[in-house]
């Protein structure tokens, strides 16, 4: 068990470009979450998967954001037509059933900078 | 919606000093409460959690927190901090699978 892996660790992109991030959860965890963290703030919920089904989405997740989890394993988060306000740390976490009571395991995050 | 607030944004302590970081939650019903820590350059890690039972919860690395329902508080404590405790500390609560984090408290421990 190597924990939750996120790739890339850092991404610099020009405004208007599309970016995609990947998250590999702990293998036996069936739940996967995406959060966004900006400077001076705590993580904010974006979306949640149970297996391959996307069960919850935050209003923060605009139409430019899409997340997938094909086959219930790894997940991708795509941001289309990036804006400077998208600059943040994007965190992935995973849990087994009961994660709402026992907490998640977080990855190290992907830091996105939009220039 | 549920929320938590952390009033200490930056705390600086000398080694061996005692620590208490404040956390207040908004929801009046049954709550699950958590403290996470983020060491420099590392991922968020769970320090401790409370969802029922003994209101004094002990976590890893000598940390503890006390759930006081009458005060809507879940303050984090450690009797004697070490330089290695320098980190960002986040209080959190949740509704189902959606967690709500506080803005965090940055702790700097001076050797």
Coordinates of N, CA and C in Angstrom, one line a residue:
Chain A
X1 N 0.9 -1.2 0.0 CA 0.0 0.0 0.0 C 0.9 1.2 0.0
X2 N 0.8 2.0 -1.1 CA 1.7 3.1 -1.2 C 0.9 4.4 -1.0
X3 N -0.3 4.3 -0.5 CA -1.1 5.5 -0.2 C -1.8 6.0 -1.5
X4 N -2.3 7.3 -1.4 CA -2.9 7.9 -2.5 C -1.9 8.6 -3.3
X5 N -1.9 8.3 -4.6 CA -0.9 9.0 -5.5 C -1.6 10.0 -6.4
X6 N -0.9 11.1 -6.6 CA -1.5 12.1 -7.5 C -0.4 12.5 -8.5
X7 N -0.8 12.7 -9.7 CA 0.1 13.1 -10.8 C -0.5 14.1 -11.7
X8 N 0.2 15.2 -12.1 CA 1.5 15.5 -11.7 C 1.5 16.2 -10.3
X9 N 2.7 16.5 -9.7 CA 2.8 17.2 -8.5 C 2.6 18.7 -8.7
X10 N 3.1 19.2 -9.8 CA 3.0 20.6 -10.2 C 2.6 20.7 -11.6
X11 N 1.8 21.7 -11.9 CA 1.4 22.0 -13.3 C 1.3 23.5 -13.5
X12 N 2.0 24.0 -14.5 CA 1.9 25.4 -14.8 C 1.3 25.4 -16.2
X13 N 0.2 26.2 -16.4 CA -0.4 26.2 -17.7 C -0.8 27.7 -18.0
X14 N -1.0 27.9 -19.3 CA -1.5 29.2 -19.7 C -3.0 29.3 -19.6
X15 N -3.5 30.4 -19.3 CA -4.9 30.7 -19.3 C -5.6 30.2 -20.6
X16 N -6.7 29.5 -20.5 CA -7.4 29.0 -21.6 C -7.0 27.6 -22.0
X17 N -5.9 27.1 -21.5 CA -5.6 25.7 -21.8 C -6.4 24.7 -21.0
X18 N -6.4 23.5 -21.4 CA -7.1 22.4 -20.7 C -6.0 21.6 -19.9
X19 N -6.3 21.2 -18.7 CA -5.4 20.4 -17.9 C -6.2 19.2 -17.4
X20 N -5.4 18.1 -17.1 CA -6.0 16.9 -16.6 C -5.1 16.4 -15.5
X21 N -5.7 16.0 -14.3 CA -4.9 15.5 -13.2 C -5.4 14.0 -13.0
X22 N -4.5 13.2 -12.4 CA -4.8 11.9 -12.2 C -4.6 11.5 -10.7
X23 N -5.5 10.7 -10.2 CA -5.4 10.2 -8.8 C -5.5 8.7 -8.8
X24 N -4.6 8.1 -8.1 CA -4.7 6.6 -7.9 C -4.9 6.4 -6.4
X25 N -6.1 5.9 -6.0 CA -6.4 5.7 -4.6 C -5.8 4.5 -4.0
X26 N -5.9 4.3 -2.7 CA -5.5 3.1 -2.1 C -6.4 1.9 -2.7
X27 N -5.8 0.9 -3.1 CA -6.4 -0.1 -3.9 C -7.7 -0.7 -3.4
X28 N -7.8 -0.9 -2.1 CA -9.0 -1.5 -1.5 C -10.1 -0.4 -1.1
X29 N -9.8 0.8 -1.4 CA -10.8 1.9 -1.1 C -11.7 2.0 -2.3
X30 N -13.0 2.0 -2.0 CA -14.0 2.1 -3.1 C -14.5 3.6 -3.2
X31 N -14.1 4.4 -2.3 CA -14.6 5.8 -2.3 C -13.4 6.8 -2.6
X32 N -13.7 7.7 -3.5 CA -12.7 8.7 -3.9 C -13.3 10.1 -3.9
X33 N -12.4 11.0 -3.5 CA -12.9 12.4 -3.3 C -11.9 13.3 -4.0
X34 N -12.4 14.4 -4.5 CA -11.6 15.5 -4.9 C -11.9 16.8 -4.1
X35 N -10.8 17.5 -3.7 CA -11.0 18.7 -2.9 C -10.0 19.7 -3.6
X36 N -10.3 21.0 -3.3 CA -9.5 22.1 -3.8 C -9.1 22.9 -2.6
X37 N -7.8 23.3 -2.6 CA -7.3 24.1 -1.5 C -6.6 25.3 -2.0
X38 N -7.1 26.5 -1.6 CA -6.4 27.7 -2.0 C -5.6 28.3 -0.8
X39 N -4.7 29.2 -1.1 CA -3.8 29.8 -0.1 C -4.7 30.3 1.1
X40 N -4.3 29.9 2.3 CA -5.0 30.5 3.5 C -6.3 29.9 3.8
X41 N -6.7 28.9 3.0 CA -8.0 28.2 3.2 C -7.8 26.7 3.5
X42 N -8.9 26.2 4.1 CA -8.9 24.7 4.2 C -9.4 24.1 2.9
X43 N -9.2 22.8 2.8 CA -9.7 22.1 1.6 C -11.2 22.3 1.4
X44 N -11.7 22.4 0.1 CA -13.1 22.6 -0.2 C -13.5 21.4 -1.0
X45 N -14.6 20.8 -0.7 CA -15.1 19.6 -1.4 C -15.5 20.0 -2.9
X46 N -15.1 19.1 -3.8 CA -15.5 19.2 -5.2 C -16.4 18.1 -5.6
X47 N -16.0 16.9 -5.4 CA -16.8 15.8 -5.9 C -16.4 14.5 -5.2
X48 N -17.3 13.5 -5.3 CA -17.1 12.2 -4.6 C -17.6 11.1 -5.5
X49 N -16.8 10.0 -5.5 CA -17.2 8.8 -6.3 C -17.3 7.6 -5.3
X50 N -18.3 6.8 -5.5 CA -18.3 5.5 -4.9 C -18.2 4.5 -6.1
X51 N -17.1 3.7 -6.1 CA -16.7 2.9 -7.2 C -16.7 3.8 -8.5
X52 N -17.4 3.5 -9.5 CA -17.3 4.3 -10.7 C -18.4 5.4 -10.8
X53 N -19.3 5.4 -9.8 CA -20.4 6.3 -9.8 C -20.1 7.7 -9.1
X54 N -20.3 8.8 -9.8 CA -20.1 10.1 -9.2 C -21.4 10.4 -8.5
X55 N -21.3 10.4 -7.1 CA -22.5 10.6 -6.3 C -22.8 12.0 -5.8
X56 N -21.8 12.8 -5.7 CA -22.0 14.1 -5.2 C -21.1 15.1 -6.0
X57 N -21.6 16.3 -6.3 CA -20.8 17.3 -6.9 C -21.1 18.6 -6.2
X58 N -20.1 19.4 -5.9 CA -20.2 20.7 -5.3 C -20.6 21.7 -6.3
X59 N -21.2 22.8 -5.9 CA -21.5 23.9 -6.8 C -20.2 24.6 -7.2
X60 N -19.1 24.3 -6.5 CA -17.8 24.8 -6.9 C -17.4 24.2 -8.2
X61 N -17.9 23.1 -8.6 CA -17.5 22.3 -9.8 C -18.3 22.9 -10.9
X62 N -17.7 23.9 -11.6 CA -18.4 24.5 -12.7 C -18.4 23.6 -13.9
X63 N -19.1 24.1 -15.0 CA -19.2 23.3 -16.2 C -17.8 23.0 -16.8
X64 N -16.8 23.8 -16.5 CA -15.5 23.6 -17.0 C -14.7 22.4 -16.4
X65 N -15.3 22.0 -15.3 CA -14.6 20.9 -14.5 C -15.4 19.6 -14.8
X66 N -14.6 18.5 -15.0 CA -15.3 17.2 -15.1 C -14.4 16.2 -14.5
X67 N -15.0 15.3 -13.8 CA -14.2 14.2 -13.1 C -14.8 12.8 -13.6
X68 N -13.9 11.9 -13.7 CA -14.3 10.5 -14.1 C -13.6 9.5 -13.2
X69 N -14.2 8.4 -13.1 CA -13.5 7.3 -12.4 C -13.9 6.0 -13.1
X70 N -13.4 5.8 -14.3 CA -13.7 4.6 -15.1 C -13.3 3.3 -14.3
X71 N -14.1 2.3 -14.3 CA -13.8 1.0 -13.7 C -13.6 1.1 -12.2
X72 N -13.9 2.2 -11.6 CA -13.8 2.3 -10.2 C -12.4 2.3 -9.6
X73 N -11.4 2.6 -10.4 CA -10.1 2.5 -9.9 C -9.5 4.0 -9.8
X74 N -8.6 4.3 -10.7 CA -8.1 5.7 -10.7 C -9.1 6.7 -11.2
X75 N -8.9 8.0 -10.9 CA -9.8 9.0 -11.3 C -9.0 10.1 -12.0
X76 N -9.7 10.8 -12.9 CA -9.1 12.0 -13.5 C -10.0 13.2 -13.2
X77 N -9.4 14.4 -13.1 CA -10.1 15.6 -13.0 C -9.6 16.5 -14.1
X78 N -10.5 16.9 -15.0 CA -10.1 17.8 -16.1 C -10.7 19.2 -15.9
X79 N -9.9 20.2 -16.2 CA -10.3 21.6 -16.2 C -10.2 22.1 -17.6
X80 N -11.2 22.5 -18.2 CA -11.2 23.1 -19.5 C -11.1 24.6 -19.4
X81 N -10.4 25.2 -20.4 CA -10.4 26.7 -20.5 C -10.0 27.3 -19.2
X82 N -8.8 26.9 -18.7 CA -8.4 27.3 -17.3 C -8.4 28.8 -17.2
X83 N -8.7 29.2 -16.0 CA -8.7 30.7 -15.6 C -7.7 30.8 -14.4
X84 N -7.3 32.1 -14.2 CA -6.4 32.3 -13.1 C -6.9 31.9 -11.8
X85 N -8.2 32.1 -11.6 CA -8.9 31.7 -10.4 C -8.9 30.2 -10.1
X86 N -8.5 29.4 -11.1 CA -8.4 27.9 -10.9 C -7.1 27.6 -10.2
X87 N -6.2 28.5 -10.1 CA -4.9 28.2 -9.4 C -5.1 27.8 -8.0
X88 N -4.7 26.6 -7.7 CA -5.0 26.0 -6.3 C -4.2 24.7 -6.2
X89 N -4.3 24.1 -5.1 CA -3.9 22.7 -4.9 C -5.1 21.8 -5.0
X90 N -5.0 20.9 -5.8 CA -6.1 19.9 -6.0 C -5.8 18.6 -5.3
X91 N -6.6 18.3 -4.3 CA -6.3 17.1 -3.5 C -7.3 16.0 -3.8
X92 N -6.7 14.8 -3.8 CA -7.5 13.6 -3.9 C -7.4 12.8 -2.6
X93 N -8.5 12.2 -2.2 CA -8.5 11.4 -1.0 C -9.3 10.1 -1.3
X94 N -9.1 9.1 -0.5 CA -9.9 7.9 -0.7 C -10.2 7.3 0.7
X95 N -11.2 6.5 0.7 CA -11.6 5.8 1.9 C -12.4 4.5 1.6
X96 N -12.5 3.7 2.5 CA -13.4 2.6 2.4 C -14.8 3.0 3.0
X97 N -15.7 2.1 3.0 CA -17.0 2.4 3.6 C -16.8 2.8 5.0
X98 N -17.4 3.9 5.4 CA -17.2 4.4 6.8 C -16.2 5.6 6.8
X99 N -15.8 6.0 5.6 CA -14.9 7.2 5.6 C -15.4 8.4 6.2
X100 N -16.8 8.5 6.3 CA -17.4 9.7 6.9 C -17.2 9.7 8.4
X101 N -16.9 8.5 9.0 CA -16.7 8.5 10.4 C -15.2 8.3 10.7
X102 N -14.4 7.7 9.9 CA -13.0 7.4 10.2 C -12.0 8.3 9.5
X103 N -12.5 9.2 8.6 CA -11.6 10.1 7.9 C -11.1 9.4 6.6
X104 N -10.5 10.3 5.8 CA -9.9 9.8 4.6 C -8.4 9.7 4.6
X105 N -7.8 9.1 3.6 CA -6.4 9.2 3.3 C -6.2 10.1 2.2
X106 N -5.4 11.2 2.4 CA -5.2 12.2 1.3 C -3.9 11.9 0.5
X107 N -3.9 12.3 -0.7 CA -2.7 12.4 -1.5 C -2.0 13.7 -1.3
X108 N -0.8 13.8 -1.9 CA 0.0 15.0 -1.7 C -0.5 16.2 -2.5
X109 N -1.4 15.9 -3.5 CA -2.0 17.0 -4.2 C -1.2 17.4 -5.5
X110 N -2.0 18.0 -6.4 CA -1.4 18.6 -7.6 C -1.6 20.1 -7.5
X111 N -0.4 20.8 -7.6 CA -0.5 22.3 -7.5 C -0.6 22.8 -8.9
X112 N -1.7 23.5 -9.2 CA -1.9 24.1 -10.5 C -1.7 25.6 -10.4
X113 N -0.9 26.1 -11.3 CA -0.7 27.5 -11.5 C -1.1 27.9 -12.9
X114 N -2.0 28.8 -13.0 CA -2.5 29.3 -14.3 C -1.9 30.7 -14.5
X115 N -1.2 30.9 -15.6 CA -0.5 32.2 -15.8 C -1.1 32.9 -17.0
Chain B
X1 N -25.7 24.7 6.5 CA -24.7 23.7 6.3 C -23.7 23.7 7.5
X2 N -23.1 22.6 7.8 CA -22.2 22.5 8.9 C -20.9 23.3 8.5
X3 N -20.3 23.7 9.6 CA -19.0 24.4 9.4 C -18.2 24.4 10.6
X4 N -16.9 24.6 10.5 CA -16.1 24.8 11.7 C -15.3 26.1 11.5
X5 N -14.9 26.7 12.6 CA -14.1 27.9 12.6 C -12.9 27.7 13.5
X6 N -11.8 28.2 13.0 CA -10.6 28.2 13.7 C -10.1 29.7 13.9
X7 N -10.0 30.1 15.1 CA -9.7 31.5 15.3 C -8.2 31.8 15.4
X8 N -7.4 30.8 15.7 CA -6.0 31.1 15.7 C -5.4 30.8 14.3
X9 N -4.9 31.9 13.7 CA -4.4 31.7 12.3 C -2.9 31.3 12.3
X10 N -2.2 32.0 13.2 CA -0.8 31.7 13.3 C -0.5 31.6 14.8
X11 N 0.3 30.6 15.2 CA 0.7 30.4 16.6 C 2.2 30.1 16.6
X12 N 2.9 30.8 17.4 CA 4.3 30.6 17.6 C 4.6 30.2 19.0
X13 N 5.2 29.1 19.2 CA 5.6 28.6 20.6 C 7.0 28.2 20.6
X14 N 7.5 28.2 21.8 CA 8.9 27.6 22.1 C 8.7 26.1 22.4
X15 N 9.7 25.4 22.1 CA 9.7 23.9 22.5 C 9.4 23.8 23.9
X16 N 8.6 22.7 24.2 CA 8.1 22.4 25.6 C 6.9 23.2 26.1
X17 N 6.5 24.2 25.3 CA 5.4 24.9 25.7 C 4.1 24.1 25.5
X18 N 3.0 24.4 26.2 CA 1.8 23.7 25.9 C 1.0 24.4 24.8
X19 N 0.2 23.5 24.1 CA -0.5 24.0 22.9 C -2.0 23.8 23.1
X20 N -2.8 24.8 22.7 CA -4.2 24.6 22.6 C -4.7 25.4 21.4
X21 N -5.2 24.7 20.4 CA -5.8 25.3 19.2 C -7.3 25.2 19.2
X22 N -7.9 26.4 19.0 CA -9.4 26.4 19.1 C -10.1 25.9 17.8
X23 N -11.2 25.3 18.0 CA -12.1 24.9 16.9 C -13.5 24.9 17.4
X24 N -14.4 25.6 16.7 CA -15.8 25.7 17.0 C -16.6 25.2 15.9
X25 N -17.6 24.4 16.1 CA -18.4 23.9 15.0 C -19.8 24.5 15.1
X26 N -20.5 24.4 14.0 CA -21.8 25.1 13.9 C -23.0 24.3 14.1
X27 N -22.9 23.0 13.9 CA -24.1 22.1 13.9 C -24.6 21.7 15.3
X28 N -25.8 21.8 15.6 CA -26.3 21.5 16.9 C -26.7 20.0 17.1
X29 N -26.7 19.2 16.1 CA -27.0 17.8 16.2 C -25.8 16.9 16.4
X30 N -26.0 15.7 16.0 CA -24.8 14.7 16.1 C -23.7 15.1 15.1
X31 N -22.5 15.2 15.6 CA -21.4 15.6 14.8 C -20.3 14.6 14.8
X32 N -19.6 14.6 13.7 CA -18.3 13.9 13.7 C -17.3 15.0 13.6
X33 N -16.2 15.0 14.4 CA -15.2 16.0 14.4 C -13.8 15.4 14.2
X34 N -13.0 16.1 13.5 CA -11.7 15.6 13.1 C -10.6 16.7 13.3
X35 N -9.4 16.3 13.5 CA -8.2 17.2 13.4 C -7.3 16.5 12.4
X36 N -6.9 17.3 11.4 CA -5.9 16.9 10.4 C -4.6 17.8 10.6
X37 N -3.5 17.2 10.2 CA -2.2 18.0 10.3 C -1.6 17.9 8.9
X38 N -0.9 19.0 8.5 CA -0.2 19.0 7.2 C 1.2 19.5 7.5
X39 N 2.2 18.6 7.5 CA 3.6 19.0 7.7 C 4.1 19.6 6.4
X40 N 5.1 20.4 6.5 CA 5.6 21.1 5.3 C 5.9 20.1 4.2
X41 N 5.3 20.4 3.0 CA 5.6 19.5 1.9 C 4.9 18.1 1.9
X42 N 4.1 17.9 2.9 CA 3.5 16.6 3.0 C 2.0 16.6 2.8
X43 N 1.3 15.5 2.8 CA -0.1 15.4 2.6 C -0.8 15.5 4.0
X44 N -2.1 15.8 3.9 CA -2.9 15.9 5.1 C -3.0 14.5 5.8
X45 N -2.8 14.5 7.1 CA -2.8 13.3 7.9 C -3.8 13.4 9.0
X46 N -4.5 12.4 9.3 CA -5.5 12.4 10.4 C -4.8 12.3 11.7
X47 N -5.1 13.3 12.6 CA -4.5 13.3 14.0 C -5.4 12.5 14.9
X48 N -6.7 12.9 14.9 CA -7.6 12.2 15.8 C -9.0 12.5 15.3
X49 N -10.0 11.8 15.8 CA -11.4 12.0 15.4 C -12.3 11.7 16.6
X50 N -13.5 12.3 16.6 CA -14.5 12.1 17.5 C -15.8 11.9 16.8
X51 N -16.6 10.8 17.2 CA -18.0 10.7 16.7 C -18.9 10.3 17.8
X52 N -18.5 9.8 18.9 CA -19.3 9.4 20.1 C -18.5 9.0 21.2
X53 N -19.1 8.8 22.4 CA -18.4 8.2 23.5 C -17.6 9.2 24.3
X54 N -16.5 8.8 24.8 CA -15.6 9.6 25.7 C -15.3 10.9 25.0
X55 N -15.6 12.1 25.6 CA -15.4 13.4 24.9 C -13.9 13.7 24.8
X56 N -13.1 13.1 25.6 CA -11.6 13.3 25.5 C -11.0 12.3 24.6
X57 N -10.6 12.7 23.4 CA -10.1 11.8 22.4 C -8.5 12.0 22.3
X58 N -7.9 10.8 22.3 CA -6.4 10.8 22.2 C -6.0 10.4 20.8
X59 N -5.1 11.1 20.2 CA -4.7 10.8 18.8 C -3.2 10.5 18.8
X60 N -2.6 10.6 17.6 CA -1.2 10.2 17.4 C -0.3 11.4 17.9
X61 N 0.9 11.0 18.2 CA 2.0 12.0 18.5 C 1.7 12.8 19.7
X62 N 0.9 12.3 20.7 CA 0.7 12.9 21.9 C -0.4 14.0 21.9
X63 N -1.1 14.1 20.8 CA -2.2 15.1 20.7 C -3.5 14.5 21.3
X64 N -4.3 15.4 21.8 CA -5.6 15.1 22.3 C -6.6 16.2 22.0
X65 N -7.9 15.9 22.0 CA -8.9 17.0 21.8 C -10.1 16.6 22.7
X66 N -10.8 17.7 23.1 CA -11.9 17.5 24.0 C -13.1 18.1 23.3
X67 N -14.2 17.3 23.2 CA -15.4 17.7 22.7 C -16.3 18.2 23.8
X68 N -16.6 19.5 23.7 CA -17.5 20.2 24.7 C -18.7 20.6 24.0
X69 N -19.8 19.9 24.2 CA -21.0 20.1 23.4 C -21.6 21.5 23.8
X70 N -21.6 21.8 25.1 CA -22.2 23.1 25.5 C -21.5 24.3 24.9
X71 N -20.2 24.1 24.5 CA -19.5 25.2 24.0 C -19.3 25.1 22.4
X72 N -19.8 24.0 21.9 CA -19.7 23.8 20.4 C -18.2 23.8 20.1
X73 N -17.3 23.2 21.0 CA -15.9 23.3 20.7 C -15.3 21.9 20.7
X74 N -14.1 21.9 20.0 CA -13.3 20.7 19.8 C -11.9 21.1 19.7
X75 N -11.4 21.6 20.8 CA -10.0 22.2 20.8 C -8.9 21.1 20.9
X76 N -7.9 21.4 20.2 CA -6.7 20.4 20.1 C -5.7 20.8 21.1
X77 N -5.1 19.9 21.8 CA -4.1 20.2 22.9 C -2.9 19.2 22.8
X78 N -1.8 19.8 23.3 CA -0.6 18.9 23.5 C 0.1 19.6 24.6
X79 N 0.5 18.8 25.6 CA 1.1 19.4 26.8 C 2.5 20.0 26.6
X80 N 3.2 19.4 25.6 CA 4.6 19.9 25.4 C 5.0 19.7 23.9
X81 N 5.1 20.8 23.2 CA 5.3 20.7 21.8 C 6.8 20.5 21.5
X82 N 7.0 20.0 20.3 CA 8.4 19.8 19.8 C 8.5 20.5 18.5
X83 N 9.8 20.8 18.1 CA 10.0 21.5 16.9 C 9.4 20.8 15.7
X84 N 9.3 19.4 15.8 CA 8.7 18.6 14.7 C 7.2 18.8 14.6
X85 N 6.6 19.5 15.5 CA 5.1 19.7 15.4 C 4.8 20.9 14.6
X86 N 5.8 21.6 14.1 CA 5.6 22.7 13.1 C 4.9 22.2 11.9
X87 N 3.7 22.8 11.7 CA 2.8 22.3 10.7 C 1.5 23.2 10.6
X88 N 0.7 22.8 9.6 CA -0.6 23.5 9.5 C -1.7 22.5 10.1
X89 N -2.6 23.0 10.9 CA -3.5 22.1 11.6 C -4.9 22.5 11.2
X90 N -5.7 21.5 10.8 CA -7.1 21.8 10.3 C -8.1 21.0 11.1
X91 N -9.1 21.7 11.6 CA -10.3 21.1 12.2 C -11.3 20.8 11.1
X92 N -12.0 19.8 11.2 CA -13.0 19.4 10.2 C -14.2 18.7 10.8
X93 N -15.4 18.9 10.1 CA -16.5 18.1 10.4 C -17.1 17.6 9.1
X94 N -18.2 16.8 9.2 CA -18.7 16.3 7.9 C -20.2 16.1 7.9
X95 N -20.8 16.2 6.7 CA -22.2 15.8 6.5 C -22.1 14.6 5.5
X96 N -22.3 13.4 5.9 CA -22.2 12.3 5.0 C -20.8 12.2 4.5
X97 N -20.6 12.2 3.2 CA -19.3 12.1 2.7 C -18.6 13.4 2.3
X98 N -19.2 14.5 2.7 CA -18.7 15.8 2.4 C -18.1 16.4 3.7
X99 N -16.8 16.6 3.6 CA -16.1 17.2 4.8 C -16.0 18.7 4.7
X100 N -16.1 19.4 5.8 CA -15.9 20.8 5.8 C -14.7 21.1 6.7
X101 N -13.8 21.8 6.2 CA -12.5 22.1 6.9 C -12.5 23.6 7.3
X102 N -11.9 23.8 8.5 CA -11.6 25.2 8.9 C -10.5 25.8 8.0
X103 N -10.2 27.0 8.3 CA -9.2 27.7 7.5 C -7.7 27.4 7.9
X104 N -7.6 26.6 9.0 CA -6.3 26.2 9.4 C -5.6 27.1 10.4
X105 N -4.7 26.5 11.2 CA -3.8 27.2 12.1 C -2.4 26.8 11.8
X106 N -1.6 27.8 11.5 CA -0.2 27.5 11.2 C 0.6 27.6 12.5
X107 N 1.2 26.5 12.9 CA 2.0 26.4 14.2 C 3.5 26.4 13.8
X108 N 4.2 27.3 14.4 CA 5.6 27.3 14.3 C 6.2 27.1 15.7
X109 N 7.0 26.0 15.9 CA 7.7 25.8 17.1 C 9.1 26.1 17.0
X110 N 9.6 27.0 17.9 CA 11.0 27.5 17.9 C 11.8 26.6 18.8
X111 N 12.9 26.1 18.3 CA 13.8 25.2 19.1 C 14.3 26.0 20.3

